[in-house]
Amino acid sequence: MLLTLLPFFSTAQSSMQRQMQSNNAMVRQQNQMFMWQQQQQRDIARNLNNIQTSEDKLANEERKLKKLQTKSTEKEAELKSKQEELASLEKNSENNTDLSKKIEKSKKEIAKSEEKVLQSKTDIEKSSKKIQNFQSQIATAKIKKEELTKKHEEEKRLKEEEKAKKEKEK
């Protein structure tokens, strides 16, 4: 009797082993899918963080640019007033040594003011380039975010279809 039941036990045991292997494979696949989804979500969150950081930097740089433009306008106005002052001193100069000293001093101040205006314009150009750079970074990051989101949704849909297909097979 034991010999007649032996084939049934061995068949049942091999059937259980196959079922356990298929269950293990399914659990392993589910774990991989879960880990993949987590990685995709981390990538999207990192991308969103990069976008937010770039937008914050852009806003700061735009404020800085406005301040630089205001200061540049003030420096240009100061330069014009010094140039007008010099012109009036030169009109009134009649070989007066005191006025000659004031004229020389005024010329030096004008040269310094011109340097400040040039430096200010250089700073404005640098700031404008930074703003353009941040804007391009933001645009690139947004495109990448859209691509990641689309890819994530597509792969998620495919995995769900696979899962549904396997469920139907059972």
mmCIF file of C-alpha atoms in Angstrom:
data_model
loop_
_atom_site.group_PDB
_atom_site.id
_atom_site.type_symbol
_atom_site.label_atom_id
_atom_site.label_comp_id
_atom_site.label_asym_id
_atom_site.label_seq_id
_atom_site.Cartn_x
_atom_site.Cartn_y
_atom_site.Cartn_z
ATOM 1 C CA MET A 1 0.000 0.000 0.000
ATOM 2 C CA LEU A 2 2.866 2.321 0.783
ATOM 3 C CA LEU A 3 4.329 1.687 -2.675
ATOM 4 C CA THR A 4 1.070 2.621 -4.370
ATOM 5 C CA LEU A 5 0.825 5.932 -2.461
ATOM 6 C CA LEU A 6 4.479 6.868 -3.052
ATOM 7 C CA PRO A 7 3.924 8.235 -6.611
ATOM 8 C CA PHE A 8 1.052 10.407 -5.353
ATOM 9 C CA PHE A 9 3.215 11.886 -2.590
ATOM 10 C CA SER A 10 6.112 12.599 -4.923
ATOM 11 C CA THR A 11 3.763 14.213 -7.478
ATOM 12 C CA ALA A 12 2.147 16.324 -4.763
ATOM 13 C CA GLN A 13 5.560 17.353 -3.435
ATOM 14 C CA SER A 14 6.876 18.385 -6.874
ATOM 15 C CA SER A 15 3.606 20.222 -7.550
ATOM 16 C CA MET A 16 3.991 22.135 -4.263
ATOM 17 C CA GLN A 17 7.609 22.965 -5.129
ATOM 18 C CA ARG A 18 6.551 24.357 -8.519
ATOM 19 C CA GLN A 19 3.790 26.380 -6.893
ATOM 20 C CA MET A 20 6.213 27.769 -4.290
ATOM 21 C CA GLN A 21 8.722 28.647 -7.009
ATOM 22 C CA SER A 22 6.072 30.462 -9.040
ATOM 23 C CA ASN A 23 4.893 32.296 -5.899
ATOM 24 C CA ASN A 24 8.484 33.252 -5.091
ATOM 25 C CA ALA A 25 9.006 34.489 -8.644
ATOM 26 C CA MET A 26 5.816 36.565 -8.430
ATOM 27 C CA VAL A 27 6.824 38.067 -5.079
ATOM 28 C CA ARG A 28 10.307 38.807 -6.432
ATOM 29 C CA GLN A 29 8.788 40.482 -9.498
ATOM 30 C CA GLN A 30 6.423 42.525 -7.318
ATOM 31 C CA ASN A 31 9.346 43.620 -5.138
ATOM 32 C CA GLN A 32 11.321 44.655 -8.202
ATOM 33 C CA MET A 33 8.350 46.600 -9.522
ATOM 34 C CA PHE A 34 7.869 48.303 -6.151
ATOM 35 C CA MET A 35 11.567 49.221 -5.965
ATOM 36 C CA TRP A 36 11.463 50.502 -9.537
ATOM 37 C CA GLN A 37 8.419 52.650 -8.752
ATOM 38 C CA GLN A 38 10.126 54.053 -5.680
ATOM 39 C CA GLN A 39 13.198 54.915 -7.766
ATOM 40 C CA GLN A 40 11.013 56.636 -10.345
ATOM 41 C CA GLN A 41 9.253 58.625 -7.620
ATOM 42 C CA ARG A 42 12.620 59.633 -6.118
ATOM 43 C CA ASP A 43 13.801 60.764 -9.566
ATOM 44 C CA ILE A 44 10.659 62.830 -10.066
ATOM 45 C CA ALA A 45 10.938 64.345 -6.571
ATOM 46 C CA ARG A 46 14.626 65.159 -7.160
ATOM 47 C CA ASN A 47 13.716 66.782 -10.460
ATOM 48 C CA LEU A 48 10.965 68.838 -8.814
ATOM 49 C CA ASN A 49 13.422 69.919 -6.129
ATOM 50 C CA ASN A 50 15.902 70.995 -8.823
ATOM 51 C CA ILE A 51 13.184 73.001 -10.560
ATOM 52 C CA GLN A 52 12.175 74.698 -7.304
ATOM 53 C CA THR A 53 15.791 75.499 -6.428
ATOM 54 C CA SER A 54 16.431 76.958 -9.873
ATOM 55 C CA GLU A 55 13.245 79.020 -9.690
ATOM 56 C CA ASP A 56 14.286 80.383 -6.280
ATOM 57 C CA LYS A 57 17.743 81.250 -7.608
ATOM 58 C CA LEU A 58 16.142 82.862 -10.646
ATOM 59 C CA ALA A 59 13.896 85.019 -8.464
ATOM 60 C CA ASN A 60 16.886 86.087 -6.331
ATOM 61 C CA GLU A 61 18.931 86.912 -9.406
ATOM 62 C CA GLU A 62 16.058 88.949 -10.882
ATOM 63 C CA ARG A 63 15.836 90.963 -7.654
ATOM 64 C CA LYS A 64 19.593 91.438 -7.754
ATOM 65 C CA LEU A 65 19.368 92.587 -11.384
ATOM 66 C CA LYS A 66 16.715 95.182 -10.507
ATOM 67 C CA LYS A 67 18.917 96.514 -7.705
ATOM 68 C CA LEU A 68 21.909 96.640 -10.032
ATOM 69 C CA GLN A 69 19.893 98.505 -12.656
ATOM 70 C CA THR A 70 18.697 101.011 -10.046
ATOM 71 C CA LYS A 71 22.241 101.564 -8.786
ATOM 72 C CA SER A 72 23.505 101.888 -12.349
ATOM 73 C CA THR A 73 20.910 104.548 -13.085
ATOM 74 C CA GLU A 74 21.928 106.405 -9.932
ATOM 75 C CA LYS A 75 25.614 106.178 -10.880
ATOM 76 C CA GLU A 76 24.885 107.454 -14.380
ATOM 77 C CA ALA A 77 22.913 110.374 -12.939
ATOM 78 C CA GLU A 78 25.794 111.099 -10.561
ATOM 79 C CA LEU A 79 28.228 111.002 -13.476
ATOM 80 C CA LYS A 80 26.103 113.422 -15.489
ATOM 81 C CA SER A 81 25.905 115.844 -12.593
ATOM 82 C CA LYS A 82 29.698 115.697 -12.147
ATOM 83 C CA GLN A 83 30.184 116.270 -15.863
ATOM 84 C CA GLU A 84 27.853 119.278 -15.735
ATOM 85 C CA GLU A 85 29.715 120.584 -12.709
ATOM 86 C CA LEU A 86 33.009 120.206 -14.580
ATOM 87 C CA ALA A 87 31.578 121.993 -17.619
ATOM 88 C CA SER A 88 30.428 124.905 -15.475
ATOM 89 C CA LEU A 89 33.842 125.041 -13.740
ATOM 90 C CA GLU A 90 35.607 125.084 -17.106
ATOM 91 C CA LYS A 91 33.358 127.925 -18.317
ATOM 92 C CA ASN A 92 34.122 129.979 -15.265
ATOM 93 C CA SER A 93 37.824 129.282 -15.177
ATOM 94 C CA GLU A 94 39.879 132.363 -15.917
ATOM 95 C CA ASN A 95 43.330 131.060 -15.166
ATOM 96 C CA ASN A 96 42.412 130.813 -11.538
ATOM 97 C CA THR A 97 44.607 128.278 -9.742
ATOM 98 C CA ASP A 98 41.901 127.467 -7.216
ATOM 99 C CA LEU A 99 39.472 126.610 -9.998
ATOM 100 C CA SER A 100 42.162 124.629 -11.820
ATOM 101 C CA LYS A 101 42.565 122.419 -8.760
ATOM 102 C CA LYS A 102 38.794 121.937 -8.573
ATOM 103 C CA ILE A 103 38.715 121.074 -12.259
ATOM 104 C CA GLU A 104 41.434 118.439 -11.840
ATOM 105 C CA LYS A 105 39.653 117.007 -8.798
ATOM 106 C CA SER A 106 36.385 116.971 -10.713
ATOM 107 C CA LYS A 107 38.049 115.164 -13.649
ATOM 108 C CA LYS A 108 39.380 112.489 -11.280
ATOM 109 C CA GLU A 109 35.917 112.057 -9.742
ATOM 110 C CA ILE A 110 34.411 111.748 -13.204
ATOM 111 C CA ALA A 111 36.951 109.062 -14.133
ATOM 112 C CA LYS A 112 36.069 107.137 -10.960
ATOM 113 C CA SER A 113 32.364 107.508 -11.674
ATOM 114 C CA GLU A 114 32.867 106.267 -15.228
ATOM 115 C CA GLU A 115 34.678 103.192 -13.870
ATOM 116 C CA LYS A 116 31.793 102.561 -11.465
ATOM 117 C CA VAL A 117 29.260 102.883 -14.287
ATOM 118 C CA LEU A 118 31.249 100.442 -16.442
ATOM 119 C CA GLN A 119 31.532 97.993 -13.532
ATOM 120 C CA SER A 120 27.821 98.316 -12.914
ATOM 121 C CA LYS A 121 27.052 97.563 -16.562
ATOM 122 C CA THR A 122 29.363 94.538 -16.412
ATOM 123 C CA ASP A 123 27.543 93.303 -13.297
ATOM 124 C CA ILE A 124 24.197 93.774 -15.059
ATOM 125 C CA GLU A 125 25.422 91.716 -18.030
ATOM 126 C CA LYS A 126 26.648 88.940 -15.713
ATOM 127 C CA SER A 127 23.356 88.920 -13.864
ATOM 128 C CA SER A 128 21.412 88.810 -17.136
ATOM 129 C CA LYS A 129 23.474 85.827 -18.276
ATOM 130 C CA LYS A 130 22.804 84.063 -14.969
ATOM 131 C CA ILE A 131 19.084 84.704 -15.385
ATOM 132 C CA GLN A 132 19.162 83.229 -18.890
ATOM 133 C CA ASN A 133 21.089 80.241 -17.564
ATOM 134 C CA PHE A 134 18.549 79.645 -14.780
ATOM 135 C CA GLN A 135 15.677 79.980 -17.239
ATOM 136 C CA SER A 136 17.230 77.388 -19.537
ATOM 137 C CA GLN A 137 17.894 75.077 -16.551
ATOM 138 C CA ILE A 138 14.270 75.367 -15.492
ATOM 139 C CA ALA A 139 13.010 74.684 -19.015
ATOM 140 C CA THR A 140 15.291 71.651 -19.346
ATOM 141 C CA ALA A 141 14.283 70.321 -15.933
ATOM 142 C CA LYS A 142 10.584 70.723 -16.746
ATOM 143 C CA ILE A 143 11.016 68.820 -19.997
ATOM 144 C CA LYS A 144 12.902 66.085 -18.156
ATOM 145 C CA LYS A 145 10.162 65.959 -15.502
ATOM 146 C CA GLU A 146 7.503 65.529 -18.170
ATOM 147 C CA GLU A 147 9.524 62.756 -19.805
ATOM 148 C CA LEU A 148 10.062 60.990 -16.474
ATOM 149 C CA THR A 149 6.385 61.279 -15.608
ATOM 150 C CA LYS A 150 5.301 59.945 -18.995
ATOM 151 C CA LYS A 151 7.819 57.108 -18.794
ATOM 152 C CA HIS A 152 6.730 56.274 -15.249
ATOM 153 C CA GLU A 153 3.040 56.231 -16.202
ATOM 154 C CA GLU A 154 3.682 54.139 -19.311
ATOM 155 C CA GLU A 155 5.784 51.572 -17.474
ATOM 156 C CA LYS A 156 3.295 51.473 -14.618
ATOM 157 C CA ARG A 157 0.502 50.824 -17.097
ATOM 158 C CA LEU A 158 2.522 48.052 -18.757
ATOM 159 C CA LYS A 159 3.274 46.406 -15.402
ATOM 160 C CA GLU A 160 -0.397 46.535 -14.456
ATOM 161 C CA GLU A 161 -1.339 44.969 -17.781
ATOM 162 C CA GLU A 162 1.232 42.227 -17.190
ATOM 163 C CA LYS A 163 -0.110 41.657 -13.708
ATOM 164 C CA ALA A 164 -3.688 41.487 -14.976
ATOM 165 C CA LYS A 165 -2.604 39.080 -17.698
ATOM 166 C CA LYS A 166 -0.933 36.805 -15.154
ATOM 167 C CA GLU A 167 -4.007 36.952 -12.936
ATOM 168 C CA LYS A 168 -6.152 35.834 -15.868
ATOM 169 C CA GLU A 169 -3.771 32.949 -16.544
ATOM 170 C CA LYS A 170 -4.294 31.679 -13.001
#
